Coordinates of C-alpha atoms in Angstrom, one line a residue:
X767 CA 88.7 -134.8 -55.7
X768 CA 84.9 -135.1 -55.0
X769 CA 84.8 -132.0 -52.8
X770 CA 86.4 -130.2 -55.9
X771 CA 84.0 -131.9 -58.4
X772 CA 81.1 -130.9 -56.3
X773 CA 82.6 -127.2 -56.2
X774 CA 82.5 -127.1 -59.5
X775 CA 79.0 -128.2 -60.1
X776 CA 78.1 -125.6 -58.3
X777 CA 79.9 -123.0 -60.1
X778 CA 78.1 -124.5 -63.0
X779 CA 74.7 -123.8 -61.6
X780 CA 75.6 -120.0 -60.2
X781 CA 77.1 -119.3 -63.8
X782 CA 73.9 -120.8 -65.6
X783 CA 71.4 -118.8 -63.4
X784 CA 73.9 -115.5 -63.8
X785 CA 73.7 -116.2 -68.0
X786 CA 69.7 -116.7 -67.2
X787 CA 69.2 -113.8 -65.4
X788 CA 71.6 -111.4 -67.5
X789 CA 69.7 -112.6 -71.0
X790 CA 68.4 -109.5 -72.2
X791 CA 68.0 -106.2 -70.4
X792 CA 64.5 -107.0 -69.6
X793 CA 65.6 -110.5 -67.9
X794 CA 68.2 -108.1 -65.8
X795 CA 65.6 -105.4 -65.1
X796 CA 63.1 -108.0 -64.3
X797 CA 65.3 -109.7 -61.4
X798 CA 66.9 -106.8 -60.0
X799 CA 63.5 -105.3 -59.3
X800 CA 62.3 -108.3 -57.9
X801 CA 65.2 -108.0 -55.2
X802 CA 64.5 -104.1 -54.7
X803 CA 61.2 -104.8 -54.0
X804 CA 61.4 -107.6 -51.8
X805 CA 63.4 -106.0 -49.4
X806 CA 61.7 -102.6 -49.8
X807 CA 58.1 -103.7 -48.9
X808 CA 59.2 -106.2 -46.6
X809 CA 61.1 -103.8 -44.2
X810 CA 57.5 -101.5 -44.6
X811 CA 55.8 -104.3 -43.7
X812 CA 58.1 -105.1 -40.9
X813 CA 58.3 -101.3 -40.0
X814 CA 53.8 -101.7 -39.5
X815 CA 54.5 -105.1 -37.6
X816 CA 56.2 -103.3 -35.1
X817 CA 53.8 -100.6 -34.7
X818 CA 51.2 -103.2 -34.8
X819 CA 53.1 -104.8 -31.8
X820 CA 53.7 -102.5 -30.0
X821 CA 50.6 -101.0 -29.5
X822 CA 48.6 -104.1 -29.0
X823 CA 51.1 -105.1 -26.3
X824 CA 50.3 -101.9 -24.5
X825 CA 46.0 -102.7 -25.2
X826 CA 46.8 -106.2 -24.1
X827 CA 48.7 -104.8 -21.0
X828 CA 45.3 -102.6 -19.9
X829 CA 43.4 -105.8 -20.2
X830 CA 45.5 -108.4 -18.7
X831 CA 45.7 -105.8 -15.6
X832 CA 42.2 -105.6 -15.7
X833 CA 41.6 -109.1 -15.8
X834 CA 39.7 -108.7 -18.5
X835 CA 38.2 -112.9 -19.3
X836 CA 39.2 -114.4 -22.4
X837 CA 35.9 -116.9 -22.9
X838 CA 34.5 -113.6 -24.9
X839 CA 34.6 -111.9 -28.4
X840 CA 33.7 -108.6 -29.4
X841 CA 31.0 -108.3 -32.2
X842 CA 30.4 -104.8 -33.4
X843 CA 27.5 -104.3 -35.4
X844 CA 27.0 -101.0 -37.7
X845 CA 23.8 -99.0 -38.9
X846 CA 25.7 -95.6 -40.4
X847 CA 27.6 -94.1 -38.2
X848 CA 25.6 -95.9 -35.1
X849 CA 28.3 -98.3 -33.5
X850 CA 27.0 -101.4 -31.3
X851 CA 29.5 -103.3 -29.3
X852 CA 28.3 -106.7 -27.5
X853 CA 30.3 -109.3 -26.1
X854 CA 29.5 -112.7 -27.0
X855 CA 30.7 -116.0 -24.8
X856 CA 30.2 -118.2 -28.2
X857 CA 31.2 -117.0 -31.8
X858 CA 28.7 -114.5 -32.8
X859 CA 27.5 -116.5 -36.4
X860 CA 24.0 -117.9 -36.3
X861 CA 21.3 -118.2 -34.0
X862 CA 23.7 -117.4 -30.8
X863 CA 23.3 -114.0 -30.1
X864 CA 21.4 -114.6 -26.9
X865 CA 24.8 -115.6 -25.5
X866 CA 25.7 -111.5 -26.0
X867 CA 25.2 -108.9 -24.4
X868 CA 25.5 -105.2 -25.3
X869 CA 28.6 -103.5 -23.7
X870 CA 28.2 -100.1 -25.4
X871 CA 26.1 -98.4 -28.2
X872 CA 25.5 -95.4 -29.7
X873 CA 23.8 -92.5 -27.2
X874 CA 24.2 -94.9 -24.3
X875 CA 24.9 -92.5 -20.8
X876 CA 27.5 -93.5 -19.0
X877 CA 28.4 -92.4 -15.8
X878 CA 32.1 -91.1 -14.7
X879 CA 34.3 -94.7 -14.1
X880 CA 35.1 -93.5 -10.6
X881 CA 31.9 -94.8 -9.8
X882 CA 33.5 -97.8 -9.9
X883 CA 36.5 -96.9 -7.8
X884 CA 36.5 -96.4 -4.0
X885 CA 38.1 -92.9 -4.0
X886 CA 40.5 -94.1 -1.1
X887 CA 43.0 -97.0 -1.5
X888 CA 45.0 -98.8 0.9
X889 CA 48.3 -98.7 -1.4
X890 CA 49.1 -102.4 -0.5
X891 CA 45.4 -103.2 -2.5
X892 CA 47.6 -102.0 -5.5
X893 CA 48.2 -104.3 -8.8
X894 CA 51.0 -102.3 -10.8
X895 CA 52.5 -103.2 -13.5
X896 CA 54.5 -100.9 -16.2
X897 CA 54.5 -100.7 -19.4
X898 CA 57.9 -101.3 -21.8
X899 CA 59.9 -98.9 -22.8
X900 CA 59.6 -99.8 -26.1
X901 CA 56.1 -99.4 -26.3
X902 CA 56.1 -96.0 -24.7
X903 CA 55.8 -94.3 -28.2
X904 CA 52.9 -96.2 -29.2
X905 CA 51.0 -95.3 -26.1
X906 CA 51.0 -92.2 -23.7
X907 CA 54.4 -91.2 -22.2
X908 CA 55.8 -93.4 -19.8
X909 CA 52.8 -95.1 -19.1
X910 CA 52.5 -97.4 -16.0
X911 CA 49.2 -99.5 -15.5
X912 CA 47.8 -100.0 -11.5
X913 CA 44.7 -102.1 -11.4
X914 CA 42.0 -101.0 -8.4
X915 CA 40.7 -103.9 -6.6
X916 CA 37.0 -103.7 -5.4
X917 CA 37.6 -103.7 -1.1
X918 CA 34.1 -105.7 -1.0
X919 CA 34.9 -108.6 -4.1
X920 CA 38.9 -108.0 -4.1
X921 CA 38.4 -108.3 -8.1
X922 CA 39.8 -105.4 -10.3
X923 CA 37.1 -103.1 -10.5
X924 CA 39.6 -100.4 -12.7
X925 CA 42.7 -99.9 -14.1
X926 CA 44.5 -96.3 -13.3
X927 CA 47.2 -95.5 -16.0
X928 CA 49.5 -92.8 -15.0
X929 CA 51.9 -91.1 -18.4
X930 CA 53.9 -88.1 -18.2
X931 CA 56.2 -89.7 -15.5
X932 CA 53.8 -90.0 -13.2
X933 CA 52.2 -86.4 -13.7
X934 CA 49.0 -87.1 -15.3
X935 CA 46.6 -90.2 -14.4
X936 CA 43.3 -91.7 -16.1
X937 CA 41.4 -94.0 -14.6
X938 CA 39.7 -97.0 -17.1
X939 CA 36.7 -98.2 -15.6
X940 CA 36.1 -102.5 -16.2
X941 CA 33.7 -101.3 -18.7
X942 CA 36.1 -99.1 -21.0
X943 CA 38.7 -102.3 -20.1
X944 CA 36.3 -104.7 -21.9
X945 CA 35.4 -102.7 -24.6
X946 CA 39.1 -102.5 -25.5
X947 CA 38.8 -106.2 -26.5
X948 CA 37.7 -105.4 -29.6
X949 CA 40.5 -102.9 -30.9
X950 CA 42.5 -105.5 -29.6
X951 CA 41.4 -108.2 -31.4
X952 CA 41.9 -106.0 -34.4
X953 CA 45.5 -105.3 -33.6
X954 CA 46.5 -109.1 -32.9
X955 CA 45.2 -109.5 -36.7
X956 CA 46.9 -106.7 -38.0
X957 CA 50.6 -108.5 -36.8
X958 CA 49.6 -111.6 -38.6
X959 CA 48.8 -110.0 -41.5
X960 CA 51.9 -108.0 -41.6
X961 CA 54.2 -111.4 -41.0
X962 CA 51.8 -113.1 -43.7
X963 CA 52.7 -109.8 -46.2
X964 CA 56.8 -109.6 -45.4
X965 CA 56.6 -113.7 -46.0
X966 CA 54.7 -113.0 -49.7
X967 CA 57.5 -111.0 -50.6
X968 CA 60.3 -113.2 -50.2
X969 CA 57.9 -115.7 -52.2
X970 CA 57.5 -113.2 -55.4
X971 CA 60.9 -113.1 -55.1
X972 CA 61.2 -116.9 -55.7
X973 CA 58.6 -117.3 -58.1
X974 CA 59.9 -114.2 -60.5
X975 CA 63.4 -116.1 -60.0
X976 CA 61.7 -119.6 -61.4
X977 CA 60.4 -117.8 -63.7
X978 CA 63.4 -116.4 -65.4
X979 CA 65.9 -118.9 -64.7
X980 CA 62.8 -121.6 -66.8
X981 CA 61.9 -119.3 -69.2
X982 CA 58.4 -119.8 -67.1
X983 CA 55.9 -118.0 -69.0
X984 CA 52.8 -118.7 -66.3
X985 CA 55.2 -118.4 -63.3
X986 CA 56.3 -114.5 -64.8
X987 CA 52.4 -113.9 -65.6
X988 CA 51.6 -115.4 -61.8
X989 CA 53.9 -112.9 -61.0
X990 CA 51.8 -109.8 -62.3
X991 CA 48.7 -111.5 -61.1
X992 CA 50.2 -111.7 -57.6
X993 CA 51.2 -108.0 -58.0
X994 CA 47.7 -106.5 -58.9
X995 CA 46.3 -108.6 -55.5
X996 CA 49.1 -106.7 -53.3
X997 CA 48.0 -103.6 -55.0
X998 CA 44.5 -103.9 -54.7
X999 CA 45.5 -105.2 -51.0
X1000 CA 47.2 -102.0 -50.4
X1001 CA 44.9 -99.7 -51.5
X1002 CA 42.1 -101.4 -49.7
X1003 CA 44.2 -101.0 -46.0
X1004 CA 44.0 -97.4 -46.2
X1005 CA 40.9 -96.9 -46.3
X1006 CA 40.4 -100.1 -43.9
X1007 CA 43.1 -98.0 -41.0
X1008 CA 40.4 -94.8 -41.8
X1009 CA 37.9 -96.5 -40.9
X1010 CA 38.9 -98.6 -38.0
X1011 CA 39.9 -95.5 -36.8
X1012 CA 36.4 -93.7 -36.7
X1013 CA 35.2 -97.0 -34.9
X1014 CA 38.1 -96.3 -32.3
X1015 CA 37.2 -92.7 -32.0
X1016 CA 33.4 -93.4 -31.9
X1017 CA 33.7 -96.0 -29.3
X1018 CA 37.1 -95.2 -27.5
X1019 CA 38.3 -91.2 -27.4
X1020 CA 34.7 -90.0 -28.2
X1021 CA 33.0 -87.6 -24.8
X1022 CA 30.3 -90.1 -23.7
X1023 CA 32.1 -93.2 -24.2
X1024 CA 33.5 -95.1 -21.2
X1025 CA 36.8 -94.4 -22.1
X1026 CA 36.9 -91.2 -23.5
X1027 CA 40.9 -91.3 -23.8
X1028 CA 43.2 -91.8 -26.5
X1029 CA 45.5 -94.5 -25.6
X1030 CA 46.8 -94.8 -29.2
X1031 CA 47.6 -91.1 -29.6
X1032 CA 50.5 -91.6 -32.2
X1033 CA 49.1 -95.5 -33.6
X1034 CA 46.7 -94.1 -36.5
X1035 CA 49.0 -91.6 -37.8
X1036 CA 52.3 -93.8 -38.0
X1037 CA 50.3 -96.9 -39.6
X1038 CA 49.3 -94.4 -42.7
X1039 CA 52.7 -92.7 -43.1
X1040 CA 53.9 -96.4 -43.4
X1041 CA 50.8 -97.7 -45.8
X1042 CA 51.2 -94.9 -48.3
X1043 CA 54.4 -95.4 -49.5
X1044 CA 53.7 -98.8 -49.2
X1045 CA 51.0 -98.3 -51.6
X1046 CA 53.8 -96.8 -54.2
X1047 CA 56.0 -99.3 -53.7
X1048 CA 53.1 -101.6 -54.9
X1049 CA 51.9 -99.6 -57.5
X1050 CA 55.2 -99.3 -58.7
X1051 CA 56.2 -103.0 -58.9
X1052 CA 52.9 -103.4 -60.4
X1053 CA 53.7 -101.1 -63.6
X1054 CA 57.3 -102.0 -63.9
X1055 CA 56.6 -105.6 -64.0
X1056 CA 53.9 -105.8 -65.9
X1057 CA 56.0 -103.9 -68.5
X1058 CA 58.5 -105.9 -68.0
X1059 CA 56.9 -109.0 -68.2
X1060 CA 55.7 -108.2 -71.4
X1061 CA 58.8 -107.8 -73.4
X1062 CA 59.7 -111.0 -71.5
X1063 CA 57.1 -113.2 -72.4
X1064 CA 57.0 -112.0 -76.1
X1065 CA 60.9 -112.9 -76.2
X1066 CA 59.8 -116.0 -74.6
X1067 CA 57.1 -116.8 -77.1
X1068 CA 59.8 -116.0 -80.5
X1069 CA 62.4 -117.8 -78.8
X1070 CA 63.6 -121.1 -79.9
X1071 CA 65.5 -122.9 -76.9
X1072 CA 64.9 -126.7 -77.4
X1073 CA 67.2 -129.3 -77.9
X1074 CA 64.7 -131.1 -79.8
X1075 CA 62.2 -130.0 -81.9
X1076 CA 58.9 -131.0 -80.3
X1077 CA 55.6 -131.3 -82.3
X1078 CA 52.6 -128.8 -81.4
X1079 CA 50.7 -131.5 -79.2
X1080 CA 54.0 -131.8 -76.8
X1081 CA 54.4 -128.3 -76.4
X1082 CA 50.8 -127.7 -75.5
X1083 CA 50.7 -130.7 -73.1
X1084 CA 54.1 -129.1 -71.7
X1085 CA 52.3 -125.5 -71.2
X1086 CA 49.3 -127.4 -69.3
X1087 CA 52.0 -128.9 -67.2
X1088 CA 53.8 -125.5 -66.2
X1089 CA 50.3 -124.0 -65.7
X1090 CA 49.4 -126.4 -62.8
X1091 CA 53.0 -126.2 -61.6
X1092 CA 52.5 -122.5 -61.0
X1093 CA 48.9 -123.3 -59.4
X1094 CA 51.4 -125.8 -56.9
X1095 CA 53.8 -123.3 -56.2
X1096 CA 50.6 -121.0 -55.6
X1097 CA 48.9 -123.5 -53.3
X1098 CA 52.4 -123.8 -51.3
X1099 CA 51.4 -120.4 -50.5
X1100 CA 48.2 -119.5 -50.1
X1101 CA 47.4 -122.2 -48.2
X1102 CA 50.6 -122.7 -45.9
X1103 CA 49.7 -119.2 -45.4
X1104 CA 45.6 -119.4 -44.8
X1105 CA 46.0 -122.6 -42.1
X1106 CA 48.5 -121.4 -40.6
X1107 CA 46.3 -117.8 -39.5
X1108 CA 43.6 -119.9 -38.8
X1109 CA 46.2 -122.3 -36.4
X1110 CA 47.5 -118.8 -34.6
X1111 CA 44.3 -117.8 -34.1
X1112 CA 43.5 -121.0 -32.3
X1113 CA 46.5 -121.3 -30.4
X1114 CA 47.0 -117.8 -29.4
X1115 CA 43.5 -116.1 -29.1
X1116 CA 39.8 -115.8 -27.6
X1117 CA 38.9 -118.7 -30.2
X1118 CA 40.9 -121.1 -28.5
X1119 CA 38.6 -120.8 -25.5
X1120 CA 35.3 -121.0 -27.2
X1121 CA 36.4 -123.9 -29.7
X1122 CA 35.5 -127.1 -29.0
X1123 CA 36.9 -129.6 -31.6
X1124 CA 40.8 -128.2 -31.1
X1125 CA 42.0 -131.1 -31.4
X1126 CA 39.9 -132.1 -34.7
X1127 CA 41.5 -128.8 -36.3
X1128 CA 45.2 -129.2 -35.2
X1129 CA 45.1 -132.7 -36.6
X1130 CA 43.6 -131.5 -40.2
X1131 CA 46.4 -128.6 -39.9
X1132 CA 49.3 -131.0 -39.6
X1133 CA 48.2 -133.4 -41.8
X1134 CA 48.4 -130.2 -44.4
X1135 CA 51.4 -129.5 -43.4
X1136 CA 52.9 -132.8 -43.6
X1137 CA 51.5 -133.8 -46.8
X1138 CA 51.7 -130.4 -48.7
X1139 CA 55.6 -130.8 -50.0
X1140 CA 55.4 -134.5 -51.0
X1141 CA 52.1 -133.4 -52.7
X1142 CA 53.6 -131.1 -55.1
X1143 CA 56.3 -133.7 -55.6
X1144 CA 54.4 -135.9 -56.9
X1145 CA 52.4 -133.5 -59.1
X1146 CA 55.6 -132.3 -60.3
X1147 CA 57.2 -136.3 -61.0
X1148 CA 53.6 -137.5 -62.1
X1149 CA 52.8 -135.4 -64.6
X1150 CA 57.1 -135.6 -66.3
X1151 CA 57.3 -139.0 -66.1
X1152 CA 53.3 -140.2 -66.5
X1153 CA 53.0 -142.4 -63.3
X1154 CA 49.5 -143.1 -63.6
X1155 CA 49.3 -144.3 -59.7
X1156 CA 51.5 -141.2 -58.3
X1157 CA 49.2 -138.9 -60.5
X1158 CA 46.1 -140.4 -58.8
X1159 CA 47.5 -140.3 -55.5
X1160 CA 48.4 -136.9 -56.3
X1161 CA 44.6 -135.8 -57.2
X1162 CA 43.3 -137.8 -54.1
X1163 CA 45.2 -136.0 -51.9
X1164 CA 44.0 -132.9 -53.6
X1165 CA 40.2 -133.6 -53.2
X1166 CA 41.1 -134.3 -49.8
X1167 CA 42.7 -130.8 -49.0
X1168 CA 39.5 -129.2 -50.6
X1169 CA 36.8 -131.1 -49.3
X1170 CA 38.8 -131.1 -46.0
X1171 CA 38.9 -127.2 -45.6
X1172 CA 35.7 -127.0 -46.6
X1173 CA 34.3 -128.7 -44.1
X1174 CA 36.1 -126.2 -41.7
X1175 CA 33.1 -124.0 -42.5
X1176 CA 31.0 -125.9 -40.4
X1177 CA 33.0 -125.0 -37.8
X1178 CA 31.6 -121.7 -36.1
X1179 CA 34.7 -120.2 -34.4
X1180 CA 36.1 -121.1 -38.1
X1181 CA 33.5 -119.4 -40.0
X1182 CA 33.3 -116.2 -37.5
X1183 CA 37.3 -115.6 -38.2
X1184 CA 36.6 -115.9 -41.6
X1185 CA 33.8 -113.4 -41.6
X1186 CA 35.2 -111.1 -39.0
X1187 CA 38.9 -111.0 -40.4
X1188 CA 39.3 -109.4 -43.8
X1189 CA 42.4 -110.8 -44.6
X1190 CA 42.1 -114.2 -43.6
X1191 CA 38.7 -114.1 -45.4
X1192 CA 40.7 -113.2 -49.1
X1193 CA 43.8 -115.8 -48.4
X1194 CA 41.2 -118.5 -47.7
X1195 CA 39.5 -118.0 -50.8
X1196 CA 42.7 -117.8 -53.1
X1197 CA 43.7 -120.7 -51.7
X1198 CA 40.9 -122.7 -52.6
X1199 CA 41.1 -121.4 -55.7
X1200 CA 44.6 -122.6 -56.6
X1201 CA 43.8 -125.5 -55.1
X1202 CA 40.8 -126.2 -57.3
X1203 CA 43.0 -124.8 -60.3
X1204 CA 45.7 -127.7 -59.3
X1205 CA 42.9 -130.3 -59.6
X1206 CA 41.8 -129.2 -63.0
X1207 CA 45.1 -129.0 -64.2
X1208 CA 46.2 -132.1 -62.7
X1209 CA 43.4 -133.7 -64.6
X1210 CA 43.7 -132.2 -68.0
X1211 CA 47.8 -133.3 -67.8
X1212 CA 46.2 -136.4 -66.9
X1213 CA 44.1 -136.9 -69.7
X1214 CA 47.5 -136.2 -72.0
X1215 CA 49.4 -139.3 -71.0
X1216 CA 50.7 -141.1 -73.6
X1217 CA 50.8 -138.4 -75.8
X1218 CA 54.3 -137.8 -76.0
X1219 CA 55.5 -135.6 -73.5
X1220 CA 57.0 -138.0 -71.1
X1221 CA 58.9 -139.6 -74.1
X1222 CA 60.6 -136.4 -75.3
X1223 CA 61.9 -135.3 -71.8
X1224 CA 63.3 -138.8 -71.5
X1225 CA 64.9 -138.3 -75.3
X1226 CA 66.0 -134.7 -73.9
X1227 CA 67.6 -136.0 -70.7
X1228 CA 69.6 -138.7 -72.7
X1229 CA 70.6 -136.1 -75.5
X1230 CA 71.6 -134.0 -72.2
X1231 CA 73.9 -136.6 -71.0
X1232 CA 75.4 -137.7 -73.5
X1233 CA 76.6 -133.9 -75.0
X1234 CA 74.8 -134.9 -78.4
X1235 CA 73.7 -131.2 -79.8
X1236 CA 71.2 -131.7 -82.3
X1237 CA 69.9 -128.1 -81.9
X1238 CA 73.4 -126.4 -82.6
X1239 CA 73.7 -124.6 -85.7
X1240 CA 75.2 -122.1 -87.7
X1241 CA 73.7 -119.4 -89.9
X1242 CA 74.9 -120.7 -93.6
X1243 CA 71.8 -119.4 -96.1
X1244 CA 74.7 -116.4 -96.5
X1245 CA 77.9 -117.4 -96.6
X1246 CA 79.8 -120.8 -95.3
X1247 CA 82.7 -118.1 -93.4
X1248 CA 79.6 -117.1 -91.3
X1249 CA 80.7 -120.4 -89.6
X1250 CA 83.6 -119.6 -88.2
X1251 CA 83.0 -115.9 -87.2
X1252 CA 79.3 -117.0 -85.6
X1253 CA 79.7 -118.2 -82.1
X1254 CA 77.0 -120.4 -81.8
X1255 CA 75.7 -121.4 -78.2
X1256 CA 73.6 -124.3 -77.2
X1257 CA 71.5 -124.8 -73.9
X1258 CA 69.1 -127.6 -72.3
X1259 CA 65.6 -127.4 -73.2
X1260 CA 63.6 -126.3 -70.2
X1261 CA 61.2 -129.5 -70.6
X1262 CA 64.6 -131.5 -69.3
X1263 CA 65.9 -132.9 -66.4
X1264 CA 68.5 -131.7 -64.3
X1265 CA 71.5 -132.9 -65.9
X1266 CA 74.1 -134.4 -63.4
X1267 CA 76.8 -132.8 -64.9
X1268 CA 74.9 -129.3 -63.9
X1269 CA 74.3 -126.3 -66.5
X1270 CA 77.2 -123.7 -67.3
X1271 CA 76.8 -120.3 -68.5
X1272 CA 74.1 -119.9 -71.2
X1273 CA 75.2 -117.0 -73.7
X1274 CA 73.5 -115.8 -77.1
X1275 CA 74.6 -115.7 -80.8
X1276 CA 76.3 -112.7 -81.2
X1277 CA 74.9 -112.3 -84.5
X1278 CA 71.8 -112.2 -82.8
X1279 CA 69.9 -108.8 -81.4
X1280 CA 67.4 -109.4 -78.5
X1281 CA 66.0 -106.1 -78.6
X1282 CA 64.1 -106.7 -81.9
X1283 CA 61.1 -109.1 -81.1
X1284 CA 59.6 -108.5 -84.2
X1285 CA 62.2 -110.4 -86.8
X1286 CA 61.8 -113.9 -87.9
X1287 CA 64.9 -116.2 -87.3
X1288 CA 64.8 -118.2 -83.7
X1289 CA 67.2 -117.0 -80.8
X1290 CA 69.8 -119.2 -80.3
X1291 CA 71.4 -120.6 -77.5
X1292 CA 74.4 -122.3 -76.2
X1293 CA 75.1 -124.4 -72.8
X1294 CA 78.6 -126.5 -71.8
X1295 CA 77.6 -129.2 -69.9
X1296 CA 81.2 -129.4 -68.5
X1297 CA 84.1 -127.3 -69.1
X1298 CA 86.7 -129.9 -69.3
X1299 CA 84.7 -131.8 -72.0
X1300 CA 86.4 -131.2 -75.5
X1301 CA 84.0 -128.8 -77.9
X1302 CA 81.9 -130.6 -80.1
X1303 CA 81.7 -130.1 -83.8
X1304 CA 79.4 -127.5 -85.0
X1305 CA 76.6 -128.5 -86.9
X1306 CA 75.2 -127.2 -89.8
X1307 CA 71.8 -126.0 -91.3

């Protein structure tokens, strides 16, 4: 009996989200999109992670080979189109430059790397190791990597890469090795980024859902907002994967470099065949929602959908409330997303070498991530039911993530990844700005207590319970057979709480036409609590 109680409750809710969802054309379109584009841009975005992967396994194959240190960080500094590269045993912010030193610069003579090679090898000297078949189209054909050991030191003095099974062979001097740290270092980023990207998909996805099955006005807006970032985003990576590709080609593949190879030969051209569409994709959900959203939120704004009509200074104190609820589900985010770059970065990369308060910065990142859900808990619960200590708690803990992060910034290996990575430099600074717009939020909510809002969703949740339907009514200013023929449909306010008994399908008067926005009389709306319950009598205005 339970288990078929509980099956029905939740054919309740998947017949109230369906009767959401299918509202009006726009509602449909809306959601629909939403799901095409989710899956869309996140396989493009997984299609450039595994580009991305690929070819910086093969880079980071040539340098473990090489045995190339990790206690350094390339720092490339640019005048034009003159190209610096030093390495740097301490993040390059500040006064520590004298702990660099310049690997490679513009119109530096280098000698041929077989200087660095004894021309005979005793085979056994040999360090081989091959490269992955699947990584062999992101780097020359069938490459294998053999580093040369120094006979005098016994360290790796180069690194010969043979492609074309075996027919054709370069040899990598340690120089060219170490000045493939910093492409490198630019491909590790580039994976992050690309997870980050396919995980802010799936979380549009969710927030457009909220925001149609709530009639959420912010969360559709956050929506667009979200959508002109990506595009901007997009746009912006082009011309970034340009560019980073003249700095490969000035200080890789050029004649007079110590490479002078191309060990990406395919990389460049793959990553913009991917980013273009992926740029239409964007632009596309960009117009299409923002049309969309529209219609929606002027249907939303005529649209009468409460149980009980509440006075102007409710509804405004309600609208403050769903504003810093979107700036939550924001935070949830942007910041998951932000600390949990900057983590990667110290657990998998050259910073994790050079840092020297790890554990200081793994203990503020998982005292974030603990904190973070029952945080927007309570901001949610606070502000509904005007707890005065939760809602305190719930700004304390925001000061704290601020002030907190900010003080990361004193951190250098902190401050050069936020300087040197692009990406991780924009997250950061949304973040902090959701989580400032949280704390104002949270404060002007505060400020309404007493006010009446937390009175009127406990009047709507008992109303809710108990079937009464104050806001059911028919049409009679015509006719009293308008009654009958009129099939009137109520639904919970979205101020409410969850009702135990779940919501059923919502549908709309039939003499009622969504598509005109522009005439006077209020939507109306109907919602059975429970399908066994006996219908109610129809009330009358």
């Amino acid at each position: 009996m339970t288990k078929t109680k509980s099956n029905s409750k939740v054919v309740i809710h998947l017949k109230s989200a369906l009767a959401r969802i299918t509202l009006t054309p726009h509602t449909l379109a809306f959601f629909l999109l939403s799901v095409i584009h989710c899956l869309a841009q996140g396989l493009t975005a997984a299609f450039l992670y595994s580009e991305d992967a690929g070819t910086s396994a093969f880079v980071g194959s040539i340098l473990h080979t090489a045995q190339v240190p990790r206690n350094e960080v390339a720092r490339l500094f640019r005048s034009g189109d003159a190209l610096t590269l030093k390495l740097c045993t301490a993040a390059p912010v500040g006064d520590v430059y004298k702990d660099c030193v310049t690997i490679w610069e513009t119109g530096m003579v280098v000698n041929a790397t077989e200087k660095f090679v004894p021309r005979e090898v005793e085979i056994n000297n040999l360090v081989s190791q091959a490269v992955h078949a699947s990584f062999s189209r992101r780097a020359p054909t069938d490459a294998q990597l053999t580093g040369i050991p120094d006979p005098s030191t016994g360290k790796i003095a180069a690194v010969e890469l043979a492609y074309n099974r075996g027919s054709d062979t370069v040899i990598l001097s340690e120089q060219c090795a170490r000045m493939l740290e910093y492409p490198g270092r630019i491909l590790d980023n580039s994976q992050r980024e690309d997870l980050a990207l396919i995980g802010s998909q799936f979380w549009l996805l969710g927030i457009s859902t909220f925001g149609i099955l709530y009639n959420s006005i912010p969360h559709t807006w956050a929506v667009v907002f979200a959508r002109v970032m990506q595009t901007a985003w997009a746009t912006y990576t082009i011309w970034r994967t340009t560019d980073v590709r003249f700095r490969y080609d000035t200080l890789i593949v050029a004649n007079g470099t110590p490479c002078h190879f191309d060990l990406m030969p395919s990389y460049f051209n793959t990553r913009l065949a991917l980013q273009i569409p992926e740029l239409v994709l964007n632009v596309t959900a960009l117009l299409s929602t923002s049309f969309l959203a529209w219609y929606i939120v002027k249907g939303y704004s005529s649209a009468t959908i409460r149980r009980v009509g509440p006075p102007a200074h409710v509804m405004r104190l309600y609208k403050f409330f769903l504003i810093d609820s979107m700036f939550l589900q924001l935070s949830l985010f942007f910041t998951v997303t932000a600390i949990s770059l900057w983590i990667d970065q110290l657990r998998t990369s050259e910073i994790a070498v050079l840092s020297q308060r790890s554990p200081l910065y793994y203990a503020l990142f998982i005292f974030t991530i603990a904190t973070i859900i029952p945080w927007i808990v309570m901001g949610w619960f606070s502000v509904r039911r005007e707890m005065p200590l939760l809602i305190a708690a719930f700004l304390a803990l925001n000061v704290a993530y601020i002030v907190g992060w900010s003080a990361m910034f004193r951190a250098e290996v902190y401050l050069w990844t936020f300087i040197e990575w692009p990406f991780f430099g924009c997250t950061t600074i949304v973040s902090f700005i959701v989580l400032l717009g949280a704390l104002v939020f949270g404060v002007i909510c505060w400020t309404g207590f007493n006010k009446g809002l937390a009175h009127y969703l406990h009047v709507e949740a008992v109303l809710t319970e108990s079937d009464f339907d104050a806001d059911v009514f028919t049409n009679d200013t015509e006719s009293g057979s308008s009654k009958a023929s009129s099939p009137i449909i109520r639904c919970p306010s979205a101020l409410s709480d969850p009702s135990p008994e779940g919501i059923s399908a919502i549908k709309k008067d039939g003499n009622w036409d969504f598509a005109n926005a522009d005439v006077e009389r209020p939507r109306i709306y109907m919602v059975d609590f429970d399908e066994t319950k006996a219908p109610t009598d129809t009330m009358t205005r």
